[in-house]
CSV table of C-alpha atoms and ligand atoms in Angstrom, one decimal:
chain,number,residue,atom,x,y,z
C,1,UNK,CA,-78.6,-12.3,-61.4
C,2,UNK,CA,-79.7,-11.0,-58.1
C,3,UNK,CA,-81.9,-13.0,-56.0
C,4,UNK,CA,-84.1,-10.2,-55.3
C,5,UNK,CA,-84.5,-10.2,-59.4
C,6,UNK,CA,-86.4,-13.7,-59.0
C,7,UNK,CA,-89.6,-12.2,-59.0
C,8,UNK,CA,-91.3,-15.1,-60.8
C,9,UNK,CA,-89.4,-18.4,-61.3
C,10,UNK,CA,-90.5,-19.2,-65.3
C,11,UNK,CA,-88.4,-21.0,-66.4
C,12,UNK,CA,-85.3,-20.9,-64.3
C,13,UNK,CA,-83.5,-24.1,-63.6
C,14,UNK,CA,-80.7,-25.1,-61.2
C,15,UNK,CA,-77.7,-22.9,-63.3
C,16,UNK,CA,-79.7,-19.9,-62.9
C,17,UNK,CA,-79.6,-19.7,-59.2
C,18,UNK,CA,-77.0,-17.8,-57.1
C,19,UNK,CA,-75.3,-20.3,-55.0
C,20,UNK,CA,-75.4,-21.3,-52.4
C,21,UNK,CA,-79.3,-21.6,-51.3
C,22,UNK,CA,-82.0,-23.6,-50.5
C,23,UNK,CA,-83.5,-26.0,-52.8
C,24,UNK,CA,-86.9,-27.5,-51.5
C,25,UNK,CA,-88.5,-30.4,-53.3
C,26,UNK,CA,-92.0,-29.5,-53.0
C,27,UNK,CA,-93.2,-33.7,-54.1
C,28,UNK,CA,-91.1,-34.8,-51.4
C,29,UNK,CA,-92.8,-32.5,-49.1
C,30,UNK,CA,-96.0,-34.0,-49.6
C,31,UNK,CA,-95.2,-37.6,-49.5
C,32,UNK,CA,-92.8,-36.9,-46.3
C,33,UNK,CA,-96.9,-35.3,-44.9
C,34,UNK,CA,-98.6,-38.0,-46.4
C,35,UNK,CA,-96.9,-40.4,-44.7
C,36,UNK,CA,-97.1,-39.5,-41.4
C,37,UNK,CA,-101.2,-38.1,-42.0
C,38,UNK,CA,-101.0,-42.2,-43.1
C,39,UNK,CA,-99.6,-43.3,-39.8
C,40,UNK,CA,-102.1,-41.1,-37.7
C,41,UNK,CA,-105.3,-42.1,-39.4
C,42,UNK,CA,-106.0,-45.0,-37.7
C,43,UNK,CA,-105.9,-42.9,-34.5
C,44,UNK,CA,-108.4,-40.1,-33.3
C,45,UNK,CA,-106.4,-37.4,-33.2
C,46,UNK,CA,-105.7,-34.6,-35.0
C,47,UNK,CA,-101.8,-33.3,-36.5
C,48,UNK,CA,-100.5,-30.3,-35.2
C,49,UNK,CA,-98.0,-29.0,-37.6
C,50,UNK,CA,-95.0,-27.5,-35.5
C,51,UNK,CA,-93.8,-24.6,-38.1
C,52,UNK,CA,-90.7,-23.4,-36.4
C,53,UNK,CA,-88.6,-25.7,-39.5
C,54,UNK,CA,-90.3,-24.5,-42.4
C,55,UNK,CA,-91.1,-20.8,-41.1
C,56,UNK,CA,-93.3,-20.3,-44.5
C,57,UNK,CA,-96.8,-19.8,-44.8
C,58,UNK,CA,-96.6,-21.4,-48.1
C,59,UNK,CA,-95.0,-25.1,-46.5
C,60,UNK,CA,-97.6,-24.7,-43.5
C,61,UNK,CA,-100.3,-24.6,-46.0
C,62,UNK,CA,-98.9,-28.2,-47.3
C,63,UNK,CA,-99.0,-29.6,-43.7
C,64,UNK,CA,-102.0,-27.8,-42.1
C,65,UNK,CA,-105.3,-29.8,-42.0
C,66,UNK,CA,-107.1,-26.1,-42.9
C,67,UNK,CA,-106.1,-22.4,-43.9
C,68,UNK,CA,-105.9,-22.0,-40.3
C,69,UNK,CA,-104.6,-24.3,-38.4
C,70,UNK,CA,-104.1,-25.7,-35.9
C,71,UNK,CA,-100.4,-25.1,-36.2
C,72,UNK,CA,-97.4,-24.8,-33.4
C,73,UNK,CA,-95.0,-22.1,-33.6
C,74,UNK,CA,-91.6,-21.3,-31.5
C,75,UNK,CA,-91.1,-17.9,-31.6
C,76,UNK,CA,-93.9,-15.3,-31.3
C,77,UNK,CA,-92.4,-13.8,-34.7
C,78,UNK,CA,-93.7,-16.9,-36.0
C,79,UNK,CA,-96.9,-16.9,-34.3
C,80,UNK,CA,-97.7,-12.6,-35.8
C,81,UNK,CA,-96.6,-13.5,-39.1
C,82,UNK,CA,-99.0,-16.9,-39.0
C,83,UNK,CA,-101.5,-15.1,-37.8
C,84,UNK,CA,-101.3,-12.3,-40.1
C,85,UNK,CA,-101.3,-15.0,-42.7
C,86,UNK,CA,-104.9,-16.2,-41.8
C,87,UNK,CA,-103.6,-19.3,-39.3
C,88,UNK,CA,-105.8,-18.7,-35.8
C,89,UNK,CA,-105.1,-21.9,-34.5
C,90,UNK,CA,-101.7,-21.4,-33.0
C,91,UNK,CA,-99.7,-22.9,-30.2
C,92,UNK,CA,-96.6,-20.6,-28.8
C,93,UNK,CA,-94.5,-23.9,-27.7
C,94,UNK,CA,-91.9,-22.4,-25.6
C,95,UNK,CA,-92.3,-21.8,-21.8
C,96,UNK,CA,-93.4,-18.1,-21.4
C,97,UNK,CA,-91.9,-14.9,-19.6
C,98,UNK,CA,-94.4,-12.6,-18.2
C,99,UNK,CA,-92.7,-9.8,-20.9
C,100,UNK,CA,-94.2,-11.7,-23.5
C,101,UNK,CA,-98.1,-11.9,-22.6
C,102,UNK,CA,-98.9,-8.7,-24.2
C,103,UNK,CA,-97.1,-9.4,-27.0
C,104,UNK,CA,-99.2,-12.5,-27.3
C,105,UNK,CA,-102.5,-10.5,-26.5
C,106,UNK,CA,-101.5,-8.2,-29.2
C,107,UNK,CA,-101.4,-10.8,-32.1
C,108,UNK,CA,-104.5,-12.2,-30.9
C,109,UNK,CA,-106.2,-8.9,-30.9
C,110,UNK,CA,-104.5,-7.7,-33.6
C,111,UNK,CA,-105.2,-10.7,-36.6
C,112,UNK,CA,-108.4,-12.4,-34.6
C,113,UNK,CA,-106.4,-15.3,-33.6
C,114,UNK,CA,-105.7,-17.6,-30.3
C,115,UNK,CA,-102.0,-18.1,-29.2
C,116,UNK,CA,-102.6,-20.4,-26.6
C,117,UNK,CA,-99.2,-20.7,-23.9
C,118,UNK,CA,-97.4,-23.2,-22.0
C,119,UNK,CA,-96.4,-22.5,-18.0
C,120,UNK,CA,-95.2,-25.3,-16.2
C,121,UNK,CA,-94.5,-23.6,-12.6
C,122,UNK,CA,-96.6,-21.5,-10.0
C,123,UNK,CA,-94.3,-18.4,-10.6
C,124,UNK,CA,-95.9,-17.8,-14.5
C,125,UNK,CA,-99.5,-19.0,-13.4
C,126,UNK,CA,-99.5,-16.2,-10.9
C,127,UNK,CA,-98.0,-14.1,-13.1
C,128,UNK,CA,-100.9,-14.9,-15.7
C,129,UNK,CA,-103.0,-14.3,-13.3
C,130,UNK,CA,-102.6,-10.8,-11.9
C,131,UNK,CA,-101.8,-9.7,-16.1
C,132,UNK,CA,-104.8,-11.5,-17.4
C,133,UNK,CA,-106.6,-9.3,-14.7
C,134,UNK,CA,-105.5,-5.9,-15.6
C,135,UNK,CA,-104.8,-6.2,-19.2
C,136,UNK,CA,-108.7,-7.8,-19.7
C,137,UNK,CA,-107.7,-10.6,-21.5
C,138,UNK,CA,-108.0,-13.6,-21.3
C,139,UNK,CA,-104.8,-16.3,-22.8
C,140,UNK,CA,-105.5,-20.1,-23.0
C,141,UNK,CA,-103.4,-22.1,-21.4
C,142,UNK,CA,-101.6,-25.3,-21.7
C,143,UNK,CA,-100.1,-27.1,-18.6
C,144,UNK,CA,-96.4,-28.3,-19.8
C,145,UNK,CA,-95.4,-32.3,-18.6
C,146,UNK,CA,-92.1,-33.5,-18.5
C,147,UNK,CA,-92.1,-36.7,-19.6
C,148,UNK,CA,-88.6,-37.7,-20.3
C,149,UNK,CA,-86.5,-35.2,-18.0
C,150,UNK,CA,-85.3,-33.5,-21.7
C,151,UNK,CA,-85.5,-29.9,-20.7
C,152,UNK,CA,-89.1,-28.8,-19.5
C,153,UNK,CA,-92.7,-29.3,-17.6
C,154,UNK,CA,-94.3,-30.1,-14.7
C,155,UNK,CA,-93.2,-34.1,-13.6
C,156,UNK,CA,-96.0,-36.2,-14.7
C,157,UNK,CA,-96.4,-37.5,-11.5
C,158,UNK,CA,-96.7,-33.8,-9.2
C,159,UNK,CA,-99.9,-34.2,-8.2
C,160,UNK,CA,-99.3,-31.2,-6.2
C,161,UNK,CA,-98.1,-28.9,-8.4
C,162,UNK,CA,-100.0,-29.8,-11.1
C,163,UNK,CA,-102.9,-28.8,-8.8
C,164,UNK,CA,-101.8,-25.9,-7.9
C,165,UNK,CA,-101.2,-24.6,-11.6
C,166,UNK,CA,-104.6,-25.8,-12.8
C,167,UNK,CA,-106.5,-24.2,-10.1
C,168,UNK,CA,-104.5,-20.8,-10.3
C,169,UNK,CA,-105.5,-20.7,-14.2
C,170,UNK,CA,-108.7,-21.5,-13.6
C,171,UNK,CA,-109.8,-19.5,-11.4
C,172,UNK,CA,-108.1,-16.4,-13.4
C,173,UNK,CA,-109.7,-14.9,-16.5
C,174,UNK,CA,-107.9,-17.4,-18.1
C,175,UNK,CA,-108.7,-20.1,-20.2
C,176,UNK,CA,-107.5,-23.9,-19.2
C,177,UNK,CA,-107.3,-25.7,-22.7
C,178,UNK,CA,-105.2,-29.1,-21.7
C,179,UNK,CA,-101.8,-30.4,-20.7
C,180,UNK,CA,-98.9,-30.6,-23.7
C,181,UNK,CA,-95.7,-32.9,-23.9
C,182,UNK,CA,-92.7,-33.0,-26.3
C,183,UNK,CA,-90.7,-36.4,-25.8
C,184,UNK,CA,-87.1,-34.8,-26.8
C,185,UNK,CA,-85.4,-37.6,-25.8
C,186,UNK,CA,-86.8,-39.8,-28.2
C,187,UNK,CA,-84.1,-38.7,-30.7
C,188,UNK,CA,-81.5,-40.4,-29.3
C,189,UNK,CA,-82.9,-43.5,-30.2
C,190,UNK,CA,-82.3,-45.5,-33.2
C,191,UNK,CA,-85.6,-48.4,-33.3
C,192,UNK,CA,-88.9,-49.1,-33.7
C,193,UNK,CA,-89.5,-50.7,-30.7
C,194,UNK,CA,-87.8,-48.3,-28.6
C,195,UNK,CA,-88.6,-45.4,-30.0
C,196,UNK,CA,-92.0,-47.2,-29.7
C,197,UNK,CA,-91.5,-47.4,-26.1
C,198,UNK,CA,-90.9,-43.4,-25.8
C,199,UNK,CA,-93.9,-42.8,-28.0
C,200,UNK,CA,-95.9,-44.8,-25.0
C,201,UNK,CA,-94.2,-42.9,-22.3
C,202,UNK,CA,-94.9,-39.5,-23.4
C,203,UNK,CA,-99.1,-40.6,-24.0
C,204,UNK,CA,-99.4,-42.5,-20.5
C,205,UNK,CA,-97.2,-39.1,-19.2
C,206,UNK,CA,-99.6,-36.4,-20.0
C,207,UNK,CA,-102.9,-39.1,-20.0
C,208,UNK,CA,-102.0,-39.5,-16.4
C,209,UNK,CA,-101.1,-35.5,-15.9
C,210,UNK,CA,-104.9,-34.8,-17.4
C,211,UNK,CA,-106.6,-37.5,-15.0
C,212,UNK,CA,-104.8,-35.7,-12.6
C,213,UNK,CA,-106.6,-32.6,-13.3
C,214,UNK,CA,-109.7,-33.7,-14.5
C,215,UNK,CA,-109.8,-35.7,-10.5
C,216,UNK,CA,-110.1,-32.1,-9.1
C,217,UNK,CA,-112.9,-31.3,-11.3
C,218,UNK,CA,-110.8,-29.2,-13.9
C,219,UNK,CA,-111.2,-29.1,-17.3
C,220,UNK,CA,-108.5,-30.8,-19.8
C,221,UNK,CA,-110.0,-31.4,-23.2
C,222,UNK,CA,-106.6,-31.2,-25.5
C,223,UNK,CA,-104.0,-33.8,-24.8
C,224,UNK,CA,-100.9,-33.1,-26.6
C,225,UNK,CA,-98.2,-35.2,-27.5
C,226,UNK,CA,-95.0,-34.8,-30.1
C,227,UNK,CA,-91.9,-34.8,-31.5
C,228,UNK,CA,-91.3,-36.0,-35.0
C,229,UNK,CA,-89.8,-39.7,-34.0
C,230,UNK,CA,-92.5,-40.7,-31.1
C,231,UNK,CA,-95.5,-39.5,-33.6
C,232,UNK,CA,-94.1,-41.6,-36.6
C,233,UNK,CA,-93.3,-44.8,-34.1
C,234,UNK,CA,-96.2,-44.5,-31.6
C,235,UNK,CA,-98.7,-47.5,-32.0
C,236,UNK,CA,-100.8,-46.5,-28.9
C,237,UNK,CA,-102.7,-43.1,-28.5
C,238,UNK,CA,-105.4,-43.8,-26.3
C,239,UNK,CA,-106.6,-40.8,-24.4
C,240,UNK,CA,-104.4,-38.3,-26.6
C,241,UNK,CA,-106.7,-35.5,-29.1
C,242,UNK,CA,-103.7,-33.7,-30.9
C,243,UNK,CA,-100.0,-35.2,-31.9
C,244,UNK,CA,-97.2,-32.3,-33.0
C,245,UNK,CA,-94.5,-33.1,-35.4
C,246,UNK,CA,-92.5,-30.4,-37.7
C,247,UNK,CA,-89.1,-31.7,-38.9
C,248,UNK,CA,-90.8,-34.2,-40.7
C,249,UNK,CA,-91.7,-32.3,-43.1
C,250,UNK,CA,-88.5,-32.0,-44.4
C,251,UNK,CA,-86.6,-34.9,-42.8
C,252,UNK,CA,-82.8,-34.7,-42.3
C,253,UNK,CA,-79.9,-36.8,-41.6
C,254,UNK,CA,-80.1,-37.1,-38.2
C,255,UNK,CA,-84.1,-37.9,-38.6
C,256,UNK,CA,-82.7,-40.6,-41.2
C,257,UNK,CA,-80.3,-41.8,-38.5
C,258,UNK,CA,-82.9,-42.3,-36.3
C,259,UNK,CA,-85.0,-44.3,-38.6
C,260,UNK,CA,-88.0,-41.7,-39.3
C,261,UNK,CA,-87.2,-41.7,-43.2
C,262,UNK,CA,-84.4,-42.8,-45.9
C,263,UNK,CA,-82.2,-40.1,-47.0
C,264,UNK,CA,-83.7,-40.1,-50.3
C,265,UNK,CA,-86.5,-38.6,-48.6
C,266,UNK,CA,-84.9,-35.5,-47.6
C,267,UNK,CA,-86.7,-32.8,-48.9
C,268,UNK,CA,-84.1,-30.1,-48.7
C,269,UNK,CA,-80.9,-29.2,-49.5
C,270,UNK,CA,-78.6,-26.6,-50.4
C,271,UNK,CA,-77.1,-25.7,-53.6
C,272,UNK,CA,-73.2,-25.3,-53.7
C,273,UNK,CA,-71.1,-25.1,-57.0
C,274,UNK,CA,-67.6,-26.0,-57.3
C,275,UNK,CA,-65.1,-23.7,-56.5
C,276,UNK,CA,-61.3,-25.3,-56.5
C,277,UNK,CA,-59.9,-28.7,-56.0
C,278,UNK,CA,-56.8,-29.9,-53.9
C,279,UNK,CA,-54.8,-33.4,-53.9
C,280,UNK,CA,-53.9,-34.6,-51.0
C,281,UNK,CA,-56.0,-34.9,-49.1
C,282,UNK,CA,-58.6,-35.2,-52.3
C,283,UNK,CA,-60.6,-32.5,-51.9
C,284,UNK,CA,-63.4,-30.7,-54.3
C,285,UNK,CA,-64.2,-27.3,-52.8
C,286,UNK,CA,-67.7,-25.5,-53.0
C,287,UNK,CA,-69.2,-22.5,-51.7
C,288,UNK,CA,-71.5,-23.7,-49.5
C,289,UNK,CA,-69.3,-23.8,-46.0
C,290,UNK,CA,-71.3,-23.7,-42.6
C,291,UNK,CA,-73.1,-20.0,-43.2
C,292,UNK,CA,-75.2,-22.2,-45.8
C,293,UNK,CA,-75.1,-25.4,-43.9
C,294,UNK,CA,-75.4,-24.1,-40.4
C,295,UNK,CA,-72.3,-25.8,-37.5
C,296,UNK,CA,-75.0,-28.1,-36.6
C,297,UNK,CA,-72.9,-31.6,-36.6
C,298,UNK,CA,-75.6,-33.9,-34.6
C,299,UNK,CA,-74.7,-36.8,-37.2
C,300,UNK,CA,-71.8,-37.7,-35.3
C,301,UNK,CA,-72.8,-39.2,-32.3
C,302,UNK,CA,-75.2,-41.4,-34.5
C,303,UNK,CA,-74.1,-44.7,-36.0
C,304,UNK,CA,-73.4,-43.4,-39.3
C,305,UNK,CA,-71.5,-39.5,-39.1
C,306,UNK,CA,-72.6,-37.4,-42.3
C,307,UNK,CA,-69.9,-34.7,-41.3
C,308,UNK,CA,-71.3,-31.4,-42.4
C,309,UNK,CA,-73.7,-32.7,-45.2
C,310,UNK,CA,-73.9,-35.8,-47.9
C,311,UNK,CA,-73.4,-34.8,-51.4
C,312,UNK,CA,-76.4,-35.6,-54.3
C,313,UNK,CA,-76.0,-35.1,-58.1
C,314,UNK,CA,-78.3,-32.1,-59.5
C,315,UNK,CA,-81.2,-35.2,-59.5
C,316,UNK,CA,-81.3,-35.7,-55.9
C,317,UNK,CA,-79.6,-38.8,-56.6
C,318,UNK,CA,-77.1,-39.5,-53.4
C,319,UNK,CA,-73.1,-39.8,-54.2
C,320,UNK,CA,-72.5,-42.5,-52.0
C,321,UNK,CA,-70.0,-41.4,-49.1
C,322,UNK,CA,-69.4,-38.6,-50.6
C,323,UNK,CA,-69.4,-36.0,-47.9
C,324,UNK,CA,-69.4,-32.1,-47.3
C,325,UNK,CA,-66.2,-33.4,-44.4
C,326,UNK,CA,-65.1,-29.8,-43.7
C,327,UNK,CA,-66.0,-26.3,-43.4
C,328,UNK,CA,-65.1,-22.9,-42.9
C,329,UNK,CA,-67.8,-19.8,-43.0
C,330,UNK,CA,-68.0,-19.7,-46.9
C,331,UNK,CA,-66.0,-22.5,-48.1
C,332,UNK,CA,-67.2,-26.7,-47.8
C,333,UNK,CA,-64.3,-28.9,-48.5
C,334,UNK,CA,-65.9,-32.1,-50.2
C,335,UNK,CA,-64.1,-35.6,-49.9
C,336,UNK,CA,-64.8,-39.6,-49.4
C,337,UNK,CA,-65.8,-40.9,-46.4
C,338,UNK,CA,-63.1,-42.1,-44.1
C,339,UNK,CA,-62.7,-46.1,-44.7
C,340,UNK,CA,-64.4,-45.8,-47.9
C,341,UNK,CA,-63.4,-47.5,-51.4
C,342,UNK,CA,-64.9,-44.9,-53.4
C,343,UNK,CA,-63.4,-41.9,-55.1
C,344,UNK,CA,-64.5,-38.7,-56.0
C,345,UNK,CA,-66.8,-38.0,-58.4
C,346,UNK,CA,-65.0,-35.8,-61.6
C,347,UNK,CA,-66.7,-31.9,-60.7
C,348,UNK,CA,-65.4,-29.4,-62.5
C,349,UNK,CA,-65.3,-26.0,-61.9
C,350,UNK,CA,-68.3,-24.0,-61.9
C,351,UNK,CA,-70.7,-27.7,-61.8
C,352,UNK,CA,-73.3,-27.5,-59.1
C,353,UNK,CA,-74.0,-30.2,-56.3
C,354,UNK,CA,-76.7,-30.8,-54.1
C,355,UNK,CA,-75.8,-31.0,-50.2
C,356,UNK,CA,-78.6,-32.4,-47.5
C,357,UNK,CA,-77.8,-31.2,-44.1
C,358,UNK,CA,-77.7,-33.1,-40.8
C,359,UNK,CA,-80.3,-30.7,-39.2
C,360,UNK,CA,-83.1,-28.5,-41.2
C,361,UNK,CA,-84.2,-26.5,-38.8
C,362,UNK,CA,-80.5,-25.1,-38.6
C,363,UNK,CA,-79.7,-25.1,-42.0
C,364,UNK,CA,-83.1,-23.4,-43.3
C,365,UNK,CA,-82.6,-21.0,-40.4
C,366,UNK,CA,-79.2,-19.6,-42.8
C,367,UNK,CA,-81.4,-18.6,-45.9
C,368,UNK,CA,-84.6,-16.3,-46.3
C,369,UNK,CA,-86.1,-18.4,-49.1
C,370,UNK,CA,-87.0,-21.6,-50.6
C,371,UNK,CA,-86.3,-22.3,-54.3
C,372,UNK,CA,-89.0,-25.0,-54.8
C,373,UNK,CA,-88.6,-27.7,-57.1
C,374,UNK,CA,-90.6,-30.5,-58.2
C,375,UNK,CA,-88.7,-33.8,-59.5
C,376,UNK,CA,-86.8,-32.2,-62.5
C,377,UNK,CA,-84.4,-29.0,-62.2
C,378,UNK,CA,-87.1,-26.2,-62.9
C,379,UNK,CA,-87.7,-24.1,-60.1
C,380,UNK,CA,-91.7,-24.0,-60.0
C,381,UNK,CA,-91.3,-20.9,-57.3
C,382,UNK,CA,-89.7,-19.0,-54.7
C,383,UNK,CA,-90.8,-19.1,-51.2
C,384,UNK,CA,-90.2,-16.7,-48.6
C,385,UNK,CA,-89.3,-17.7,-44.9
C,386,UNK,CA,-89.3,-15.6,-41.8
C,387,UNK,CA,-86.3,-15.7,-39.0
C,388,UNK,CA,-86.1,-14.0,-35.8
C,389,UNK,CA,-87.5,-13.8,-32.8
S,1,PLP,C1,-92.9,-28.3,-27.8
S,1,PLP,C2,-92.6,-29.0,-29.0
S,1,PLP,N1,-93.5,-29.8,-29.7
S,1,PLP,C3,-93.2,-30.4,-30.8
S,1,PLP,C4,-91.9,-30.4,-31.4
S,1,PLP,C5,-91.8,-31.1,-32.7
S,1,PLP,O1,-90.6,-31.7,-32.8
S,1,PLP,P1,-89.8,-32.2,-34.1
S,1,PLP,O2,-88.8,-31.3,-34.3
S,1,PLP,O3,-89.3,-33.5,-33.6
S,1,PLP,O4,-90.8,-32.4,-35.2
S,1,PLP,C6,-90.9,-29.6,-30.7
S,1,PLP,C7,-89.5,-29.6,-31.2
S,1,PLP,O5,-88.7,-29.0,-30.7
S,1,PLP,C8,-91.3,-29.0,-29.5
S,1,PLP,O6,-90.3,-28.2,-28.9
């Protein structure tokens, strides 16, 4: 069967699929939201689903607090097909080129929504300016803080330049909406007190970047803090309005080696079927290689290395050490863990395994649809997803 033939999924089950592709498990979707919606409710703040993992309207409508936000997207493909989906809430959370403001003008006028933008550096606010000015439109604007030296932002501490930006946007058409932080380093860290200790670092960052602002008489009502391991660790948000998080949805290996979630909890994976065996080494071969799992090995600097993937039965249940341990594009050689006791399970041709991937962002980013499950093998529906820039 063609995959374009799956126009409804009544009752197909895992044997009907083309493999490989990508199973979701739509329950452990919402328990992977529930939990962190859990964590955050004893705090005043409000979750900002980050959508560049899922890339679906119908997984953003799981995590979103409302039809239309307030959502955070990381490509501006993202943020028109959102927006043409009815989400007006958005956050484009990628430092901007000048290119791009009409393109963000355009999906604001076009579909009624706001795209509000990060700068982090005189060069874009006076860019804003001067465009803002002769296009007749005004963009809100988010100051970007760096507060781990990861990749981006204005130092928490540049009083000066943070000055200068905020009193360039403002005084532009422009609209000054707060200051935003991602702590990226956080995910080298392994526990709870530490990543504790990031989550506190990245609040007193952009708290102190908005006192900063709001000293001068500007305007800084949204505080934004997130990354998926500093918003499921953080026991402090004083001062903060809006926490982002978006691999959590989904959780990975490399979240599970950082401690977010068990791998149990993994809501995704991709569906390979046995292809060939070899002795020596013991191999099982399926066709799932790295164009369905992505090259994305960020397991192995971690303490536990999940090569390219850890292998589940058609349950979810997890083959323990049993790994997807090489690839090639279209081919995943399956085999035991290095050290390990275990053996291989007995696969035959044609049976079908389960694979969770280090990264979901990278391995979703190989397919153009979900097959969603619930607990069971029946595949309750097929969602699209976008990719692209
Ligand atoms: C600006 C920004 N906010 C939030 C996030 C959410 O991060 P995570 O992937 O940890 O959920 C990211 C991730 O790249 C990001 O770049």
């Amino acid at each position: 069967m063609l995959r374009d033939d799956i126009a409804t999924s009544d009752g197909l089950t895992f044997y009907d699929l083309e493999t490989p592709c990508l199973l979701l498990d739509r329950s452990k979707v919402q328990s992977n939201i529930a939990r962190l919606r859990a964590h955050l409710a004893p705090f005043d703040v409000v979750l900002r689903p980050h959508l560049k993992t899922a890339k679906s309207i119908d997984v953003a409508r799981l995590a979103m607090t409302s039809p239309s936000g307030p959502a955070m997207v990381s490509t501006l493909k993202e943020a028109d097909y959102f927006a043409r989906n009815g989400v007006t809430d958005l956050i484009y959370g990628v430092g901007i080129s000048p290119a791009k403001f009409e393109t963000v003008a355009a999906i604001e006028r076009t579909h009624g929504a706001k795209v509000a933008i990060l700068i982090d550096c005189l060069a874009q606010a006076h860019a804003l300016a001067e465009w803002s000015q002769q296009a007749n439109h005004s963009l809100d604007v988010f100051i970007e803080i760096d507060c781990d030296g990861h990749r981006s932002g204005v130092a928490p501490d540049n009083r000066v330049m943070l000055e200068a930006i905020g009193q360039m946007v403002s005084r532009s058409a422009c609209n000054l909406r707060g200051v935003l932080t991602h702590a990226g380093e956080s995910y080298s860290l392994h526990d709870a007190d530490t990543l504790a200790g990031a989550a506190e670092r990245e609040r007193c960052a952009v708290v102190l970047a908005a006192n900063t602002l709001r000293a001068i008489g500007l305007q800084s009502p949204h505080v934004s803090i997130g990354s998926t391991p500093t918003a499921h660790f953080t026991r402090n948000l004083d001062g903060v309005t809006e926490v982002r998080a978006g691999v959590f949805m989904f959780g990975d290996l490399f979240q599970a080696g950082v401690g977010v979630l068990q791998p149990q909890d993994i809501a995704v994976s991709v569906l390979a079927t046995v292809i060939g065996h070899r002795q020596s080494p013991d191999r099982i071969i399926v066709d799932a290689g790295w164009m369905a799992m992505s090259r994305d090995r960020s397991t192995q600097n971690q303490a536990i290395d999940q090569a390219y993937g850890l292998v589940c039965d058609l349950d979810g249940a997890i083959l323990h050490d049993v790994l997807l341990l090489e690839t090639n594009q279209e081919h995943g050689s399956i085999g035991i863990r290095q050290g390990s006791h275990r053996t291989l399970p007995d696969l035959a041709i044609g049976q079908r395994v389960r694979i969770l991937p280090n990264h979901a962002c990278a391995t979703c980013a190989q397919h153009d649809s979900y097959q969603v499950c619930d607990a069971g093998q029946a595949i309750i529906a097929t969602w699209p997803r976008i990719s692209g820039w």
